[in-house]
Short mmCIF file of C-alpha atoms in Angstrom, two decimals:
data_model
loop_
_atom_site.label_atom_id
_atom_site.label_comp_id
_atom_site.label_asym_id
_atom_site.label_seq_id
_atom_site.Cartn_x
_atom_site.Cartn_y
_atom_site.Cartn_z
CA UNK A 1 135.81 90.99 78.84
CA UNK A 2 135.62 92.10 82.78
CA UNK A 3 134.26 94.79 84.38
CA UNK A 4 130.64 96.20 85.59
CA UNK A 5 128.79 98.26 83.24
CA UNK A 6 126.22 101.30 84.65
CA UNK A 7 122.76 100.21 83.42
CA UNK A 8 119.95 102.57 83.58
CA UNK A 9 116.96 100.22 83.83
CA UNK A 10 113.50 101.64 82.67
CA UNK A 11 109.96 100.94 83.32
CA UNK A 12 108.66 98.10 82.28
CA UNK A 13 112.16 96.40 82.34
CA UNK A 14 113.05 93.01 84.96
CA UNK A 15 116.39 93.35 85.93
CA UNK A 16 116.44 89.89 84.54
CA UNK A 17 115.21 91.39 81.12
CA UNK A 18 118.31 93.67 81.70
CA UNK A 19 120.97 90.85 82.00
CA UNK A 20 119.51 88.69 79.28
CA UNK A 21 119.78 91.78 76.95
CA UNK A 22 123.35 92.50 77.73
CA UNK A 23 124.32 88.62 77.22
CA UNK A 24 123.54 89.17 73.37
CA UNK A 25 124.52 92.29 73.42
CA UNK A 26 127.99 91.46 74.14
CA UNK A 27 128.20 87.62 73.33
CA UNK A 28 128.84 86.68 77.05
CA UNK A 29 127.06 84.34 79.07
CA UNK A 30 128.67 85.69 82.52
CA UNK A 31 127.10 88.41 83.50
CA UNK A 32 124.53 89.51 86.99
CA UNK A 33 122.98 92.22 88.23
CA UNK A 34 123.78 93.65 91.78
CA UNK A 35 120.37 94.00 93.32
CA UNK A 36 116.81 94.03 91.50
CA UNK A 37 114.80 96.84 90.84
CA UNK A 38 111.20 95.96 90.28
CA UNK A 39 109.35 96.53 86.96
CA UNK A 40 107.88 99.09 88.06
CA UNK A 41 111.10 101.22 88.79
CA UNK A 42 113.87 102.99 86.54
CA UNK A 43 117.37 104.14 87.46
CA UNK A 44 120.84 102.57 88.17
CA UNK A 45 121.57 98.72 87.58
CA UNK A 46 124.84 97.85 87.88
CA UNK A 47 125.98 94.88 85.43
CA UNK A 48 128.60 92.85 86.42
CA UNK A 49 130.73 91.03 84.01
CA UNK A 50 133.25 88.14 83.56
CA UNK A 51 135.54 87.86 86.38
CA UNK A 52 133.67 91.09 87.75
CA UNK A 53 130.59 88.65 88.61
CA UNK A 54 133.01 88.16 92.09
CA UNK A 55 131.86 91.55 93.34
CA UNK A 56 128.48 91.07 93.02
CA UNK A 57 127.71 90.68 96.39
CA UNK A 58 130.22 93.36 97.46
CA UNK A 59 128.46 96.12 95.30
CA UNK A 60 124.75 94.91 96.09
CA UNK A 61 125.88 95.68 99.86
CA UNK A 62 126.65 98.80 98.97
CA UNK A 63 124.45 102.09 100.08
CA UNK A 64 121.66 103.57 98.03
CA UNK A 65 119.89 106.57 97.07
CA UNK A 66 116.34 106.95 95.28
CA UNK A 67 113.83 109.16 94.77
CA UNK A 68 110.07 108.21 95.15
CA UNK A 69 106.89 109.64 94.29
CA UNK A 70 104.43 109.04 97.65
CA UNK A 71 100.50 109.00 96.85
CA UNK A 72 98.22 109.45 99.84
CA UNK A 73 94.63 108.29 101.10
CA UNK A 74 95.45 104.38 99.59
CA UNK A 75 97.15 101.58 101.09
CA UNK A 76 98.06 98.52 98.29
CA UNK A 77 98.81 94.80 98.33
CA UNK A 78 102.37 95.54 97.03
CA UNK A 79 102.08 98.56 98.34
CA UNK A 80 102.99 100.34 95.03
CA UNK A 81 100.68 101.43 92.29
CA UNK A 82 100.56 97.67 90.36
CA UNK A 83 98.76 96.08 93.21
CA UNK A 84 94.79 96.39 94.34
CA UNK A 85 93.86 99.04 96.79
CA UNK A 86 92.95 97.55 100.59
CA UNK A 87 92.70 100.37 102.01
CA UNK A 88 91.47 103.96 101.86
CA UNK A 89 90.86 107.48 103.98
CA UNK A 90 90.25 110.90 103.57
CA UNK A 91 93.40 113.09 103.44
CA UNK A 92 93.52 116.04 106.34
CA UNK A 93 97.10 116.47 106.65
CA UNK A 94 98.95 119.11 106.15
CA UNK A 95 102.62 119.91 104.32
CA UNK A 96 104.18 120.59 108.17
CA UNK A 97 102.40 116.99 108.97
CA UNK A 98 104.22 115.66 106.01
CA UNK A 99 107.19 117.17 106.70
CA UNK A 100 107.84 116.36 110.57
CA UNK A 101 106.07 112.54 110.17
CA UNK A 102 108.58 111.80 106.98
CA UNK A 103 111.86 112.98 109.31
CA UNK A 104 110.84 110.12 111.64
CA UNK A 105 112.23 107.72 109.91
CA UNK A 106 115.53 109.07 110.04
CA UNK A 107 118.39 106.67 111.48
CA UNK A 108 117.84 102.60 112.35
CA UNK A 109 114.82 101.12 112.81
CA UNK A 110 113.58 97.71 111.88
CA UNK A 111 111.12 96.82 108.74
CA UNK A 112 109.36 94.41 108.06
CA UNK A 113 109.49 92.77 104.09
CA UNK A 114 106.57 93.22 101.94
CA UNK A 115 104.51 90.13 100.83
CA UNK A 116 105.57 90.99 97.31
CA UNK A 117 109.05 90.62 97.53
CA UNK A 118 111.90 88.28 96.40
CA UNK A 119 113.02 87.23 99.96
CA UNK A 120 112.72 83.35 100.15
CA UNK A 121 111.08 81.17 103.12
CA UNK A 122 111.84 77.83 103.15
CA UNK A 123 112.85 77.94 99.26
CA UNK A 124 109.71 79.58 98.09
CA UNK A 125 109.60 83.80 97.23
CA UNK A 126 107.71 85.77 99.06
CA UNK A 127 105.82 86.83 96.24
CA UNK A 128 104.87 83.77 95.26
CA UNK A 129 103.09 82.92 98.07
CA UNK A 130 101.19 86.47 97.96
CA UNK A 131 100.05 85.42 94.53
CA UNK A 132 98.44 82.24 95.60
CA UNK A 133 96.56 84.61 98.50
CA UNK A 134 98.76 83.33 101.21
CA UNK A 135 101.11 85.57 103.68
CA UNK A 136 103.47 84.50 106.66
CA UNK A 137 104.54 86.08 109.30
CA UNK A 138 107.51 87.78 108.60
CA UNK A 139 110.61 89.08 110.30
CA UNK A 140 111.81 92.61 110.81
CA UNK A 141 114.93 93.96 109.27
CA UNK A 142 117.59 96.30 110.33
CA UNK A 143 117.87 98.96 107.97
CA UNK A 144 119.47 102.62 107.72
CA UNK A 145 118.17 105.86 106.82
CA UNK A 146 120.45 108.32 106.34
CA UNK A 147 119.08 111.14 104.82
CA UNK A 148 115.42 111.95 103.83
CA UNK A 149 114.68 114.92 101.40
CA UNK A 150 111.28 116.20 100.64
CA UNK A 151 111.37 117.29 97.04
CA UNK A 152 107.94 118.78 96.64
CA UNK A 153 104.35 118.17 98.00
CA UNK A 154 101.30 118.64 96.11
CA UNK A 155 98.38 118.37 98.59
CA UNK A 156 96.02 118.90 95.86
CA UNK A 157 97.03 115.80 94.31
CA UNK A 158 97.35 113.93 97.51
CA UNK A 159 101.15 113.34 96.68
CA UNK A 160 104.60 114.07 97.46
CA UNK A 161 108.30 113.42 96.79
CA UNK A 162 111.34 112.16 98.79
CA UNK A 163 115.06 111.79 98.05
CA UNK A 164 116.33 108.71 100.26
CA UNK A 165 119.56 107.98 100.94
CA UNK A 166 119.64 104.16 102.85
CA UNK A 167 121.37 101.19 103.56
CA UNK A 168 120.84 97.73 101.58
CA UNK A 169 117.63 95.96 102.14
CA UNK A 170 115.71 98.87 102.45
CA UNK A 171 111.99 98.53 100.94
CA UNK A 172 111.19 102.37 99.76
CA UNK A 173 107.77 101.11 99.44
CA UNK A 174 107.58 99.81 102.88
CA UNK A 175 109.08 103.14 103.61
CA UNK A 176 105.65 104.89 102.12
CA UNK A 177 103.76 102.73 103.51
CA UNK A 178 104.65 102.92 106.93
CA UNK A 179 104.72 106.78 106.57
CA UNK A 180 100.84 106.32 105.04
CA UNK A 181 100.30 104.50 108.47
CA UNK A 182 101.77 107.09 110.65
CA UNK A 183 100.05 109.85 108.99
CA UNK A 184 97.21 108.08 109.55
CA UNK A 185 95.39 108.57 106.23
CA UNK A 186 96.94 105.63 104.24
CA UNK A 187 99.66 105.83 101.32
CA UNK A 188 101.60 103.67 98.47
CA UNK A 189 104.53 104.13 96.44
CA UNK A 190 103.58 105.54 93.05
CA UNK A 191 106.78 106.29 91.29
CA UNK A 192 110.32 105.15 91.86
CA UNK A 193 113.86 105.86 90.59
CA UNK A 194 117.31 104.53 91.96
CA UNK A 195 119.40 107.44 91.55
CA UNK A 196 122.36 105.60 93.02
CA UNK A 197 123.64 102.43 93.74
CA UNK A 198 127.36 103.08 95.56
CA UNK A 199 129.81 104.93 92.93
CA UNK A 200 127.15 104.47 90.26
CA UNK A 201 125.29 107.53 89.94
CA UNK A 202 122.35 107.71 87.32
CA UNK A 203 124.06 110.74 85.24
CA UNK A 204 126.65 108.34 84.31
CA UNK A 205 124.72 105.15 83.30
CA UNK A 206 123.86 103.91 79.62
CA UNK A 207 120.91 103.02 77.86
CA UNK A 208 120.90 99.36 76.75
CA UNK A 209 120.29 100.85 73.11
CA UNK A 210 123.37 103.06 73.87
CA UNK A 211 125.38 100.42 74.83
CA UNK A 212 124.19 98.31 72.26
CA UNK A 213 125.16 101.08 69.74
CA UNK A 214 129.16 101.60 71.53
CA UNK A 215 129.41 97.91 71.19
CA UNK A 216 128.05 97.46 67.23
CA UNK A 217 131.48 100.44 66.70
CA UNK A 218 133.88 98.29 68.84
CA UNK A 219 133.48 101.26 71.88
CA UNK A 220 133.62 99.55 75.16
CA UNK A 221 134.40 103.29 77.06
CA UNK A 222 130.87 102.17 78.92
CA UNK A 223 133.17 99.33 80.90
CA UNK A 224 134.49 100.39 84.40
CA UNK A 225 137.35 98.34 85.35
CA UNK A 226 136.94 96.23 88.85
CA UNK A 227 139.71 98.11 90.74
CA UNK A 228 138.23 101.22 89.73
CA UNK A 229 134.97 100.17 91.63
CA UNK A 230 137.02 99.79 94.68
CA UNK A 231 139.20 103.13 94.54
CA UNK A 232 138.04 103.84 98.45
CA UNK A 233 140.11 101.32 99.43
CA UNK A 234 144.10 101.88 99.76
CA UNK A 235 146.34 100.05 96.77
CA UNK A 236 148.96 98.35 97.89
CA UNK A 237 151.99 96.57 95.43
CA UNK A 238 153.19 93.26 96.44
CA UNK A 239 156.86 92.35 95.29
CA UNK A 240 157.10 88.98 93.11
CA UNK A 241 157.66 87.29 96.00
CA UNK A 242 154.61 87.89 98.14
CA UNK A 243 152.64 88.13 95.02
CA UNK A 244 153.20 84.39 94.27
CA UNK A 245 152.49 83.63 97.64
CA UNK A 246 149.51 85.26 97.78
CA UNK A 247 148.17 83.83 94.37
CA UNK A 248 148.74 80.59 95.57
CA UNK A 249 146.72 80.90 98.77
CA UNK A 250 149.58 81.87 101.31
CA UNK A 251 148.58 84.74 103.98
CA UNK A 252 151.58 87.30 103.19
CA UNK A 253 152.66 89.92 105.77
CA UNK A 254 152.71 93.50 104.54
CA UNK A 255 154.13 96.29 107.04
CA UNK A 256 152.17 99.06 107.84
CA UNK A 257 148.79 97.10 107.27
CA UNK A 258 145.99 98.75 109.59
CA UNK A 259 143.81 96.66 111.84
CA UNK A 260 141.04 95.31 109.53
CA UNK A 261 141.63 97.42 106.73
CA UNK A 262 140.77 96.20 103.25
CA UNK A 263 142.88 96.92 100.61
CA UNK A 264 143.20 96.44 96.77
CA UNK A 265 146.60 94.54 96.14
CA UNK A 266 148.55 94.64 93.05
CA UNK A 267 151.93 93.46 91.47
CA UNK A 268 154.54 95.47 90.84
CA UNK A 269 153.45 95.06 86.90
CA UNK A 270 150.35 96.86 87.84
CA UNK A 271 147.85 93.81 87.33
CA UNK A 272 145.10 93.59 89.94
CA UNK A 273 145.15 90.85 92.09
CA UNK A 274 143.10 90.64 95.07
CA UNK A 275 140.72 92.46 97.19
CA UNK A 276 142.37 91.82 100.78
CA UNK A 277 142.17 93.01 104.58
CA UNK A 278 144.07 92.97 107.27
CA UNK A 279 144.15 90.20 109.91
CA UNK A 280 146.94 89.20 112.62
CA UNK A 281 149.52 91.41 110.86
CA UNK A 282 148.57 89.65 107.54
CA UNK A 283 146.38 90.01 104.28
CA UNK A 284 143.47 88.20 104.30
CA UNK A 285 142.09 87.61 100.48
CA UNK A 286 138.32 88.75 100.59
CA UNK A 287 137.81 88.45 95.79
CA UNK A 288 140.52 87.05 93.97
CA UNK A 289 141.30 88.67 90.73
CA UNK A 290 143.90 87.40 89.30
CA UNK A 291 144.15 84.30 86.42
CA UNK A 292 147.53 84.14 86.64
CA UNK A 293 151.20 85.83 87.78
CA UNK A 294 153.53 84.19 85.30
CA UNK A 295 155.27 86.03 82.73
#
């Protein structure tokens, strides 16, 4: 059984709780999850599975959309809701403040990691060393903003809501907290929701009870097939030939190949084999696929 399944993850949830769930679930010991979502957060979680479990790293990488709920006049420790406050000021801003100070962030800039956060130093989590009241120093990261949306403000409650579309490695809470600091009046996440994780939208992901329920009646319609995953990417159909070649480690020269493309490759019997791009005329295998070509 391959393929990645579209998990919606809700509160109260690990992503770990997630993949331990869908091991008895569906009898299968390998499965992983392509980037955590805190506790605290719902939305999508895609589940890798079997041979899938290869394009973990290539679907974590991929960009992201969420929405948050921002609450003003107090900064946090984890700078969400769960941590203690450490900081706190009046709110006199206004919606236009809001508004122009949010569209800052638009485009590159560098962040730096929250103390409560899975990033390891010298083999020990971040958040690990926040719980035993330590914190390093540590290093900024390029991220991406493409797109900020203001959903709705509520000055009365001190709050508001963004849509964020951003690149991997991006800290939404950071995000609120830094706009908290440039508002000048403090802020922390309060709410969050992944509302996309590349192709995986939330409208389309399951329920672990749903899931659980299609698997109990043999229904496995909540599997997307690997290649599917990676429909941006031009097919290509080796001949026997090549395709041997290829499955036994040989570079194979394709015509028409464009400079570093990547491509999905298949066999002229339509099985998947390899995720590949293009180097020195030749295709370069980035994920094999395939078990094997005979027969």
């Amino acid at each position: 059984m391959d393929g990645i399944i579209n998990v919606y993850k809700t509160v109260g949830m690990t992503s770990h709780d997630v993949v331990y769930r869908l091991r008895k679930i569906l009898s299968i010991k390998k499965i992983g999850h392509t980037g955590t979502l805190d506790p605290d957060a719902s939305g999508v979680l895609p589940i890798c599975v079997g041979r899938a479990t290869k394009t973990a790293d290539m679907l974590t990488a991929a960009d992201k959309q969420y929405e948050a709920e921002v609450t003003l006049g107090s900064a946090t420790d984890t700078q969400d809701a769960s941590g203690q406050v450490i900081a706190a000021a009046d709110v006199l801003v206004s919606e236009e403040d809001i508004r122009h100070t949010v569209m800052t962030f638009l485009g590159e800039s560098e962040q730096i990691p929250p103390m409560y956060s899975a990033i390891k130093v010298d083999g020990k989590k971040l958040y690990e060393l926040a719980r035993e009241g330590k914190e390093i120093e540590r290093k900024p990261r390029k991220i991406r903003i493409d797109n900020i949306e203001i959903l709705c403000i509520n000055l009365s409650e001190k709050k508001f809501t963004i849509r964020v579309n951003c690149s991997k490695g991006t800290y939404i809470r950071t995000l609120c907290h830094d706009i908290g600091e440039k508002l000048g009046c403090y802020a922390h996440m309060s709410a969050l929701c992944r509302t996309q994780s590349g192709r995986f939208s939330l409208s389309e992901a399951y329920t672990l009870d749903e899931i659980e329920m299609l698997t109990s009646s043999g229904d496995f319609s909540f599997f997307v097939s690997v290649d599917k995953v990676f429909e941006e990417f031009e097919k290509i159909i080796l001949t026997p030939h090549k395709a041997g070649k290829m499955c036994n480690g040989t570079r194979v020269a394709v015509a028409g190949l464009r400079e570093g493309q990547i491509y999905r490759v298949y066999d002229e019997k339509g099985r998947f084999l390899t995720i590949s791009q293009e180097e020195d005329g030749k295709l370069k295998i980035l994920k094999t696929f395939y078990q094997s070509i005979s027969g």
